[in-house]
mmCIF file of C-alpha atoms in Angstrom:
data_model
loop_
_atom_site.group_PDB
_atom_site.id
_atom_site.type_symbol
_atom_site.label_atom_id
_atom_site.label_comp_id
_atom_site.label_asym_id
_atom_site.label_seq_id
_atom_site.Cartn_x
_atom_site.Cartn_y
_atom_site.Cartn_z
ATOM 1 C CA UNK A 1 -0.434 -11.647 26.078
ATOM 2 C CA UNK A 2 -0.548 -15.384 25.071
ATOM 3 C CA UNK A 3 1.849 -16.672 22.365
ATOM 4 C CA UNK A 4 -0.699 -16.994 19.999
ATOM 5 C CA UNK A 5 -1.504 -13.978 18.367
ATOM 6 C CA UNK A 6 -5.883 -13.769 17.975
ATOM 7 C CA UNK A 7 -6.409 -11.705 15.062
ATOM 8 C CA UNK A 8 -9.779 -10.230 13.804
ATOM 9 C CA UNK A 9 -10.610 -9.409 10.192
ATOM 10 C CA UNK A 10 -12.485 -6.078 9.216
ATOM 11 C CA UNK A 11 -13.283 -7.232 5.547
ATOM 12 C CA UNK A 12 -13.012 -10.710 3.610
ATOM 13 C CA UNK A 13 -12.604 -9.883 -0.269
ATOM 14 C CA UNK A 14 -10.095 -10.840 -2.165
ATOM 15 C CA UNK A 15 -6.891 -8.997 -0.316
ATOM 16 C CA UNK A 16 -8.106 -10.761 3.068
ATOM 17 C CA UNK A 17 -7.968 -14.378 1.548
ATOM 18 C CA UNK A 18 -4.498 -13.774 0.360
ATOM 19 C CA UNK A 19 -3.526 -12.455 4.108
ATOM 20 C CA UNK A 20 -5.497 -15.333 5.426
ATOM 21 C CA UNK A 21 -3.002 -17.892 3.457
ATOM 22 C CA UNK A 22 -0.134 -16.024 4.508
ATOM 23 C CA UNK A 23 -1.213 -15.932 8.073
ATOM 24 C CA UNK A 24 -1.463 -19.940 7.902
ATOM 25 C CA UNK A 25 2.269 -20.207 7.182
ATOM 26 C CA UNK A 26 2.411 -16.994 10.168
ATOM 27 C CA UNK A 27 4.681 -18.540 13.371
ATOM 28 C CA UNK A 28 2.158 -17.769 16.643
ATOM 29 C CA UNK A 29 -1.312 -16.520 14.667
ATOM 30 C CA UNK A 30 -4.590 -17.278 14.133
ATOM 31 C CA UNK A 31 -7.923 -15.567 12.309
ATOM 32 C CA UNK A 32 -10.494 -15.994 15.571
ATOM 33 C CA UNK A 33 -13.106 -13.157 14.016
ATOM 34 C CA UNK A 34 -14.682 -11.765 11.091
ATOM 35 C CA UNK A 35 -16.793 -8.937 9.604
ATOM 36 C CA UNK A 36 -17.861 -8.187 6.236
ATOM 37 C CA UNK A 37 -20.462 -5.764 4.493
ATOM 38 C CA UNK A 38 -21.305 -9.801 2.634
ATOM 39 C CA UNK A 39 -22.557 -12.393 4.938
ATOM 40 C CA UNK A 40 -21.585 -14.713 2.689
ATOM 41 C CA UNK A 41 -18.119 -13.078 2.328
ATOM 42 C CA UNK A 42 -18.134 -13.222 6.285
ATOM 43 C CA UNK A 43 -18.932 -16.832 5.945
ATOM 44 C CA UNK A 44 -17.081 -18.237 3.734
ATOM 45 C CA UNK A 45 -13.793 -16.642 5.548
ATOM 46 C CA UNK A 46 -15.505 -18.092 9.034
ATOM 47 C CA UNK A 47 -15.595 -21.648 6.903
ATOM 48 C CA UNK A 48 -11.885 -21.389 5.443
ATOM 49 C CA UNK A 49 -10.335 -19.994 9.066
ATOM 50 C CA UNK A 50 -12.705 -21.430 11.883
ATOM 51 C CA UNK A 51 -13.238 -17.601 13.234
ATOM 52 C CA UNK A 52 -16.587 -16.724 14.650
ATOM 53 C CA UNK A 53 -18.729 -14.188 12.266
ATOM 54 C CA UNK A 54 -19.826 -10.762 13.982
ATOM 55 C CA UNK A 55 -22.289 -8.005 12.388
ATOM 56 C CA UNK A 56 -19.985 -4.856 12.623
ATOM 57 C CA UNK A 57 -16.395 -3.584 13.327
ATOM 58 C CA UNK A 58 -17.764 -2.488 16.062
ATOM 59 C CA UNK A 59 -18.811 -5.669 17.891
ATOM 60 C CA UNK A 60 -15.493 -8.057 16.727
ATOM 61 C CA UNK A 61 -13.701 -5.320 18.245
ATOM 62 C CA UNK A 62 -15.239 -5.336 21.902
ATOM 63 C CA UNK A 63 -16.366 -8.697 22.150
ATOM 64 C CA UNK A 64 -14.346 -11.016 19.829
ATOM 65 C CA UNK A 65 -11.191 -11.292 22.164
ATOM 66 C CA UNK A 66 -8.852 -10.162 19.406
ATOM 67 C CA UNK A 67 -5.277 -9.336 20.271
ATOM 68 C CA UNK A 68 -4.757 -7.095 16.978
ATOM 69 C CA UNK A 69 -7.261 -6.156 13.787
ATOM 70 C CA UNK A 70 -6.711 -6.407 10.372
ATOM 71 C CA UNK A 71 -8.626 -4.210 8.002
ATOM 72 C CA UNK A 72 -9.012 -4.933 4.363
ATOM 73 C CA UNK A 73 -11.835 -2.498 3.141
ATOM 74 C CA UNK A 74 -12.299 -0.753 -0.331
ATOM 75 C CA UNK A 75 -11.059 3.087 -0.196
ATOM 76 C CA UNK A 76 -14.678 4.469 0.202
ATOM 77 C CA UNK A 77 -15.720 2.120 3.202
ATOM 78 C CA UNK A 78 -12.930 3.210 5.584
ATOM 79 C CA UNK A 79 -13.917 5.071 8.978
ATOM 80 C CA UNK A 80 -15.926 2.548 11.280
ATOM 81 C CA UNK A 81 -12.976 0.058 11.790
ATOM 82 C CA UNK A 82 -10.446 2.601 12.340
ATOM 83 C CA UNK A 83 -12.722 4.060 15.407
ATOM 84 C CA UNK A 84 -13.368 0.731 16.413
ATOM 85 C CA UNK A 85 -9.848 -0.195 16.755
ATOM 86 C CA UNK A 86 -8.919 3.112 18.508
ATOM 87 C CA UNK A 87 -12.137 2.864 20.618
ATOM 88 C CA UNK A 88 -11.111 -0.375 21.961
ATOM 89 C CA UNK A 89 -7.295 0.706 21.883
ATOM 90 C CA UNK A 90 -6.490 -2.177 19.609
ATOM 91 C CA UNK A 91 -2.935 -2.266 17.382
ATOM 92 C CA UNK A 92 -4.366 -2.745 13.383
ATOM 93 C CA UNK A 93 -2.852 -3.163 10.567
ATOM 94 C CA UNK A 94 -4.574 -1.416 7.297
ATOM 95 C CA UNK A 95 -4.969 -2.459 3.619
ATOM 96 C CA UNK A 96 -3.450 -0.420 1.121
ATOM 97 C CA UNK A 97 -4.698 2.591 0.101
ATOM 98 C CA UNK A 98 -5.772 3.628 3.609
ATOM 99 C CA UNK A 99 -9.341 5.770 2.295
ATOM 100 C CA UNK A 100 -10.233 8.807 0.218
ATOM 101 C CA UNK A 101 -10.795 11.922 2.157
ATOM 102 C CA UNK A 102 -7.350 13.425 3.698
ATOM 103 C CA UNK A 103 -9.404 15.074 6.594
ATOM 104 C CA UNK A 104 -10.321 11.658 7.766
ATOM 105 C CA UNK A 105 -6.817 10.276 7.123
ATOM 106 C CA UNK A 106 -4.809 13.088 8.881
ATOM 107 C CA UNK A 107 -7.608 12.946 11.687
ATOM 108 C CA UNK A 108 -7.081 8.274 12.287
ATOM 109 C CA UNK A 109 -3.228 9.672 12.457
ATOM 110 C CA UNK A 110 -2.903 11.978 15.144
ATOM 111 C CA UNK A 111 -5.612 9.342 16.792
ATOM 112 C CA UNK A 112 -2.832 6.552 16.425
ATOM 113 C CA UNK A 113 -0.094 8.579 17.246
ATOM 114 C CA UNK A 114 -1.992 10.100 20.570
ATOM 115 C CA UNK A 115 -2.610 6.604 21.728
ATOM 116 C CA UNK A 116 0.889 5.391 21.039
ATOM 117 C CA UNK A 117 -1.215 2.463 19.064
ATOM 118 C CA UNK A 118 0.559 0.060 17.145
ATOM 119 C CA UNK A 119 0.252 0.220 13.669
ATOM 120 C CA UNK A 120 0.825 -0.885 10.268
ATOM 121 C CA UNK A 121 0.279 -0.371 6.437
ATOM 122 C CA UNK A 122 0.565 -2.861 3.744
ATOM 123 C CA UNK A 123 3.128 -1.364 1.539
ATOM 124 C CA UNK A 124 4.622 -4.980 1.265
ATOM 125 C CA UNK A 125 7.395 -4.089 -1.475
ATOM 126 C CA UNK A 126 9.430 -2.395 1.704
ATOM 127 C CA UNK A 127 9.986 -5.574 3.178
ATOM 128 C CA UNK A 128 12.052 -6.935 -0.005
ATOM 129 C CA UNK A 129 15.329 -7.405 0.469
ATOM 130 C CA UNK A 130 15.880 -5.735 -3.105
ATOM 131 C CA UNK A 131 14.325 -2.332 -2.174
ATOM 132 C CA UNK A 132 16.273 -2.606 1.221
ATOM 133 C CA UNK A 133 19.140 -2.864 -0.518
ATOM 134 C CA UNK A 134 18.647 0.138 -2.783
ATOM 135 C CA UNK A 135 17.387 2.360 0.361
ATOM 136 C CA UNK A 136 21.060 1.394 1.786
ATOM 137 C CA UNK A 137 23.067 2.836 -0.859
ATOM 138 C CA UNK A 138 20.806 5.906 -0.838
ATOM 139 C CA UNK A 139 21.097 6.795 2.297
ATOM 140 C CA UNK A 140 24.361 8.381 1.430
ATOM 141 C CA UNK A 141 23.676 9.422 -1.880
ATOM 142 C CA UNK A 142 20.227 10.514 -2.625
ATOM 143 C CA UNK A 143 18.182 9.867 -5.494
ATOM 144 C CA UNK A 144 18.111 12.411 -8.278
ATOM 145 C CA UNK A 145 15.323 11.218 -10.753
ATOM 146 C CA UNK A 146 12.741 8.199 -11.104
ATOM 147 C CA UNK A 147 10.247 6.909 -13.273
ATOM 148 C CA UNK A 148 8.301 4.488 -13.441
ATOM 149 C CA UNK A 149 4.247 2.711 -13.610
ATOM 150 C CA UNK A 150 1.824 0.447 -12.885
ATOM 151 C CA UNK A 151 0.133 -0.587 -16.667
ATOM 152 C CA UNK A 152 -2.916 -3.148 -17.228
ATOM 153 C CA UNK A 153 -5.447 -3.856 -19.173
ATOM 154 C CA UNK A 154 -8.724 -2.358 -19.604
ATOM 155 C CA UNK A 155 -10.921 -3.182 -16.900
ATOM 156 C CA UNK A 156 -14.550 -5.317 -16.833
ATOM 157 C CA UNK A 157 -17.495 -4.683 -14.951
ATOM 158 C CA UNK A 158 -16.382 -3.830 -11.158
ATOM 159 C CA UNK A 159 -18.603 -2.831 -8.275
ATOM 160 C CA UNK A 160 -16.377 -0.379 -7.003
ATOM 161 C CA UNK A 161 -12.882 -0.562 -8.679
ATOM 162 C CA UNK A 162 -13.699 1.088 -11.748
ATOM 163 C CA UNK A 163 -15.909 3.926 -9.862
ATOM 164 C CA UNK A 164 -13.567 6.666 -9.092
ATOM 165 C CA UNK A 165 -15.462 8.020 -6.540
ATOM 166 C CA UNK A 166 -15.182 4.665 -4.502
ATOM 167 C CA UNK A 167 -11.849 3.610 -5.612
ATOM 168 C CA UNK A 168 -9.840 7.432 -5.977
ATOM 169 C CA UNK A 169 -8.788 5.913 -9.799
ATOM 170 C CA UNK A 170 -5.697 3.523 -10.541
ATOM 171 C CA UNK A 171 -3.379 6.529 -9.492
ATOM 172 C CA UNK A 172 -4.370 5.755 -5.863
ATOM 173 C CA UNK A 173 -5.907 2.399 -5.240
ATOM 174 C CA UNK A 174 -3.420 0.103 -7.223
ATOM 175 C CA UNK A 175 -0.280 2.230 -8.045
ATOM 176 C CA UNK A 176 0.006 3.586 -4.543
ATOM 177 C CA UNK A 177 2.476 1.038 -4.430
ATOM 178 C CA UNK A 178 5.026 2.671 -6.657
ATOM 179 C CA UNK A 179 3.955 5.985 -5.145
ATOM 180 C CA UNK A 180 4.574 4.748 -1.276
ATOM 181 C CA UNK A 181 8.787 3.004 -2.920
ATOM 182 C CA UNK A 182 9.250 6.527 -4.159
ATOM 183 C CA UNK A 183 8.054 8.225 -0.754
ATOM 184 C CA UNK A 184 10.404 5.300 0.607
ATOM 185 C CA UNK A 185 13.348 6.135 -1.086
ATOM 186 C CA UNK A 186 12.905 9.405 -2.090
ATOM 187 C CA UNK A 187 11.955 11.363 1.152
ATOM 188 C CA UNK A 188 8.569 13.059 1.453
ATOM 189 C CA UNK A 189 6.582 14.736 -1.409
ATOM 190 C CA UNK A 190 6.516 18.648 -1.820
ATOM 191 C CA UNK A 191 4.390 19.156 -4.848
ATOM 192 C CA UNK A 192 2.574 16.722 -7.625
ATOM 193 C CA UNK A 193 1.799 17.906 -10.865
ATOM 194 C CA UNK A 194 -0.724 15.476 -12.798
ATOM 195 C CA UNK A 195 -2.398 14.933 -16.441
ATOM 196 C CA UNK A 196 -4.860 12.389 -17.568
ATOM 197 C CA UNK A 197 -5.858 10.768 -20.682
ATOM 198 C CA UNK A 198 -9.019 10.116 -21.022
ATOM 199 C CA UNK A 199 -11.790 8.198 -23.712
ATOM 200 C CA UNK A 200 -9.769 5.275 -24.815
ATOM 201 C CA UNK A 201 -11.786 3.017 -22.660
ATOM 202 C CA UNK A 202 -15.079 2.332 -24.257
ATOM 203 C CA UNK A 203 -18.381 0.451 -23.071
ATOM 204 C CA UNK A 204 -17.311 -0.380 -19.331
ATOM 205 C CA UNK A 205 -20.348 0.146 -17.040
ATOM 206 C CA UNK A 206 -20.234 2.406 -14.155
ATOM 207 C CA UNK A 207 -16.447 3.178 -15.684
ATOM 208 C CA UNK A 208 -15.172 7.066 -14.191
ATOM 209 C CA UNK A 209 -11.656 6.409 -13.961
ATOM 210 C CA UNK A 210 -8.951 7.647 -16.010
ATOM 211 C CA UNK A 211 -7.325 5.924 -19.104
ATOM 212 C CA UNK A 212 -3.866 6.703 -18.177
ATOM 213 C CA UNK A 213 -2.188 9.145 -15.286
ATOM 214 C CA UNK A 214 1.151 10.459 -14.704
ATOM 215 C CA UNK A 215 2.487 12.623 -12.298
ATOM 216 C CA UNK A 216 5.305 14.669 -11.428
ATOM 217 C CA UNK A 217 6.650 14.199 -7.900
ATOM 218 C CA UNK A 218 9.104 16.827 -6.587
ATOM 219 C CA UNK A 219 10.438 15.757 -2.997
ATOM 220 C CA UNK A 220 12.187 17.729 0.040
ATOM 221 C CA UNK A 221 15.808 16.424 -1.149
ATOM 222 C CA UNK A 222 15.482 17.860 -4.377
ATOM 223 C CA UNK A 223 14.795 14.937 -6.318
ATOM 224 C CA UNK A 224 12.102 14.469 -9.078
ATOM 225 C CA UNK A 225 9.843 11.417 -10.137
ATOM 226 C CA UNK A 226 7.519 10.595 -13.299
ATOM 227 C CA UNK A 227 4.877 7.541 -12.314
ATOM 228 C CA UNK A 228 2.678 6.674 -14.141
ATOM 229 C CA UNK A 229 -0.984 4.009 -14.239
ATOM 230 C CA UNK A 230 -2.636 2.997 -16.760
ATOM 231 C CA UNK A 231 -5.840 0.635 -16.946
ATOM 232 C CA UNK A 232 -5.678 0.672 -20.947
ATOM 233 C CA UNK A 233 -3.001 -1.172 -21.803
ATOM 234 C CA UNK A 234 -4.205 -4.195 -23.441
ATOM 235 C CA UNK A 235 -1.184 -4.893 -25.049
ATOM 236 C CA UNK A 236 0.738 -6.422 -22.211
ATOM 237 C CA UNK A 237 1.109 -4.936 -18.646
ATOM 238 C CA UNK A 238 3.918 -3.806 -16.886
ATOM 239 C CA UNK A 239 5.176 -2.755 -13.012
ATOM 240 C CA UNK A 240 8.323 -0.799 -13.021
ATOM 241 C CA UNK A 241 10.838 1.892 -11.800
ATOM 242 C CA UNK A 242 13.728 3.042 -13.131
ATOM 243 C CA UNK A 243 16.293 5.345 -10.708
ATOM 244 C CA UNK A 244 19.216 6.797 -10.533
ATOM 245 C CA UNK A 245 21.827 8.948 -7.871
ATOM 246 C CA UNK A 246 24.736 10.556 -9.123
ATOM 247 C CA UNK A 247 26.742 7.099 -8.858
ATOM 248 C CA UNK A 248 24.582 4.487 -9.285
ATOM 249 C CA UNK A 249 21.297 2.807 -11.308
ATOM 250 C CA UNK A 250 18.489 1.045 -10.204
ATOM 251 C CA UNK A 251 16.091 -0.588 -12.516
ATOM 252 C CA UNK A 252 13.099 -2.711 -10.679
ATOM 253 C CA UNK A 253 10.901 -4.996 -12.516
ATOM 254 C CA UNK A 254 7.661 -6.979 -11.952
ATOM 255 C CA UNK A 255 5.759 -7.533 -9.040
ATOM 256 C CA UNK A 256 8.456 -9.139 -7.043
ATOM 257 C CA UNK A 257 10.582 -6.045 -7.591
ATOM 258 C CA UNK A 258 13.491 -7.457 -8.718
ATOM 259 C CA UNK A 259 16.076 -5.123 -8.914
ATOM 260 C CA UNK A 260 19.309 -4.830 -11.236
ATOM 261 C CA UNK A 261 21.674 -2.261 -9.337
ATOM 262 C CA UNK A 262 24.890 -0.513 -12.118
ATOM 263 C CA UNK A 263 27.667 1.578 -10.756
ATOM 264 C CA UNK A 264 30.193 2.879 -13.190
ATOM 265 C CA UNK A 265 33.260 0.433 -13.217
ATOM 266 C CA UNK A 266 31.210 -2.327 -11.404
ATOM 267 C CA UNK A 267 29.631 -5.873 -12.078
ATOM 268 C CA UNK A 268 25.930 -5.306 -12.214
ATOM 269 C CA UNK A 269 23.923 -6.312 -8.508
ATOM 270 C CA UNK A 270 20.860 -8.343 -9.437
ATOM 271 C CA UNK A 271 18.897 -9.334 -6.639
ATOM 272 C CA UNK A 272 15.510 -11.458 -7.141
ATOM 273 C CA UNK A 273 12.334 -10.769 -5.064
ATOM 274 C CA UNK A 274 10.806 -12.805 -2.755
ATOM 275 C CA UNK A 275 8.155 -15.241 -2.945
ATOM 276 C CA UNK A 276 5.817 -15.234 -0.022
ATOM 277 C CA UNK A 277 6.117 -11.296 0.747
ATOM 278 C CA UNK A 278 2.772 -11.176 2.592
ATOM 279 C CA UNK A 279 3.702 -13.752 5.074
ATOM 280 C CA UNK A 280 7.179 -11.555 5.977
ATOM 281 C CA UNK A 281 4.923 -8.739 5.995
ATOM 282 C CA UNK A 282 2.013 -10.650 8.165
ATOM 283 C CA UNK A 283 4.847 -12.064 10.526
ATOM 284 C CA UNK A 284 6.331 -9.157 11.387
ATOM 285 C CA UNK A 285 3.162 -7.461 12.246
ATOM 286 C CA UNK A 286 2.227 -10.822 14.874
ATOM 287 C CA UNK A 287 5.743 -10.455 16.097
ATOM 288 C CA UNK A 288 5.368 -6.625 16.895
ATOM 289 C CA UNK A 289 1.805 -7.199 18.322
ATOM 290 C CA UNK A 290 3.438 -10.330 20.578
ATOM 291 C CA UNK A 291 6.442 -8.323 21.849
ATOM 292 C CA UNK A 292 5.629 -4.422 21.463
ATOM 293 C CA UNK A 293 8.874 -4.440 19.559
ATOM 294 C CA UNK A 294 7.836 -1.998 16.701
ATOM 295 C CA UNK A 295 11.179 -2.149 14.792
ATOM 296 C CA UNK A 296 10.441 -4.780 12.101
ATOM 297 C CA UNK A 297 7.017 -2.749 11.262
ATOM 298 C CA UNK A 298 8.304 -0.753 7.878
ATOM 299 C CA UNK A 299 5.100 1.977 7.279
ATOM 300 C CA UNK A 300 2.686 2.969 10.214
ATOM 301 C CA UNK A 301 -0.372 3.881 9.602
ATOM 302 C CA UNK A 302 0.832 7.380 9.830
ATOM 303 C CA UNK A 303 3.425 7.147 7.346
ATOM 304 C CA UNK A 304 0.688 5.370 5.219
ATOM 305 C CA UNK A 305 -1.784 8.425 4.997
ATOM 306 C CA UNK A 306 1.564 10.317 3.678
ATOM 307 C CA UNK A 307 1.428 8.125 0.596
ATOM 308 C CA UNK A 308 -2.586 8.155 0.494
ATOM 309 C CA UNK A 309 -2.074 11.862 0.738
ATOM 310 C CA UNK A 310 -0.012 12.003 -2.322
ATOM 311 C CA UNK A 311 -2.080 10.237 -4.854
ATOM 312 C CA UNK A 312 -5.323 12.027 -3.579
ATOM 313 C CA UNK A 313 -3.103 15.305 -4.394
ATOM 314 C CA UNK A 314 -2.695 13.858 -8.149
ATOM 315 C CA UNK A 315 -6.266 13.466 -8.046
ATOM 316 C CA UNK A 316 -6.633 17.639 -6.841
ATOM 317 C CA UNK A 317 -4.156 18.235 -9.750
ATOM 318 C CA UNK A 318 -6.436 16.523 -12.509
ATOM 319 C CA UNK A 319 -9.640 18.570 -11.325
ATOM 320 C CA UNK A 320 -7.487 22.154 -10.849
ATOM 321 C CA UNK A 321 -5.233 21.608 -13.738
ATOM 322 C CA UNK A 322 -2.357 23.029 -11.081
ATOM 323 C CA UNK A 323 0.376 21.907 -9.530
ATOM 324 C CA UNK A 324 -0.746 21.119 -5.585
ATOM 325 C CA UNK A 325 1.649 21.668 -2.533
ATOM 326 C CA UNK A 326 1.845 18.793 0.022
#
């Protein structure tokens, strides 16, 4: 394989521009294809990266001489780039959260895992140094309790977002972050338990999300979680977690995830989160693509249906009004 890593986007919205700026500052890549639902989309990624435009995931798959694929699709739209990529036996890596129906998630899985493909998810908080650093000291004593959220404002007119049959709700499309650290640090999910508020939100067209979710996590280990979303918080937003083992505090704020770390009897551990996260998180996808070396690669695509799979279970918990096994 050549140094220079050809990559192929599936999808050029908003989440594949900010790849396509990390990938720029990306050591051995470059954006050679394109796809998108919007020509113009397609286009004006084609303009801003020099790749050549194709009319399906299909077609930049077998004939746009792409070493690896990146796919950055809305939750509903997922299925033809995933069977493009195994079709052509092609290592991805998948936007965030990684589609809506578990049969189709748990059925790409055992695909990638049959094939041996290479793989990955992008859950960039893993890669921070801060939640690395917390996973360390749990590793010998496990977490006990979390909560935490993902607030914002109410939301405008969206073509998909604020359509929870496209977007699964908050809950899964933008919190899935906090869901996939707690997976992370937690263990895997047993059973979620979720309520919703609902009819705060007022005049938004096409609007069928919730207000405000939170769920009840209880994982394997025996530890519990509270997260939280909210999309009517107009007040001020917020991204947080709060954690604790039986020796020591963790308290993560903002989008960077910086984290303030308190044992009993010791200086507080404050370490700041890094700019630039999608570039790590870009780089050390190229750098598993260039040498097979799958070690730097922090969620497959695998371990990224586990966290899909969670939400979507808060989302079986709001319709049943029961708690749902995982």
């Amino acid at each position: 394989m050549a140094d220079n890593i050809r990559l192929g986007f599936i999808g050029a919205g908003g989440i594949a521009r900010a790849h396509a700026d990390a990938i720029a500052n990306v050591t051995g890549a470059e954006i050679v294809a394109v796809t998108d639902a919007s020509p113009e989309a397609a286009a004006a990624m084609a303009e801003k990266t020099g790749a050549t435009v194709f009319d399906s995931a299909a077609s930049l798959a077998n004939d746009g001489g792409v070493d690896a694929l990146y796919i950055f699709l809305p939750p509903f739209a997922h299925g033809d780039a995933e069977r493009a990529a195994l079709s052509a036996n092609i290592p991805f890596f998948c936007e965030k959260p990684v589609g809506l129906d578990p049969g189709f998630l748990n059925e790409i899985a055992a695909e990638v895992d049959n094939l041996g493909l290479l793989t990955s998810v992008g859950y960039m908080t893993r890669y921070r140094q801060s939640v690395q650093r917390v996973r360390e000291i749990l590793t010998n004593e496990p977490p006990i309790l979390a909560f935490g959220g993902w607030w914002g404002g109410s939301p405008g007119k969206h073509p998909w977002w604020t359509d929870k049959s496209k977007s699964g709700g908050q809950f899964h499309e933008q919190a899935t972050h906090t869901v996939d650290l707690a997976r992370y640090l937690f263990g895997e999910a047993v059973e979620v338990y979720a309520a919703a508020a609902n009819g705060f939100n007022k005049g938004i067209e096409g609007y069928t999300m919730d207000d405000a979710v939170t769920v009840t996590i209880r994982f394997e280990g025996g530890g519990v979680a509270n997260l939280m979303s909210s999309c009517s918080s107009n007040g001020g937003g917020s991204l947080f977690m709060d954690l604790h083992s039986i020796n020591h505090n963790f308290h993560f704020t903002e989008w960077n995830h910086n984290v303030v770390i308190r044992a009993k009897g010791e200086e507080p551990e404050e370490i700041m989160g890094e700019e630039g996260i999608f570039t790590i998180e870009d780089q050390a996808f190229v750098d598993a693509v260039r040498s097979g070396d799958r070690s730097g690669i922090r969620s497959s695509y695998p371990d990224g249906v586990k966290s899909a799979l969670v939400s979507l279970a808060s989302n079986r918990s709001l319709e049943t009004g029961k708690p749902v096994s995982l």
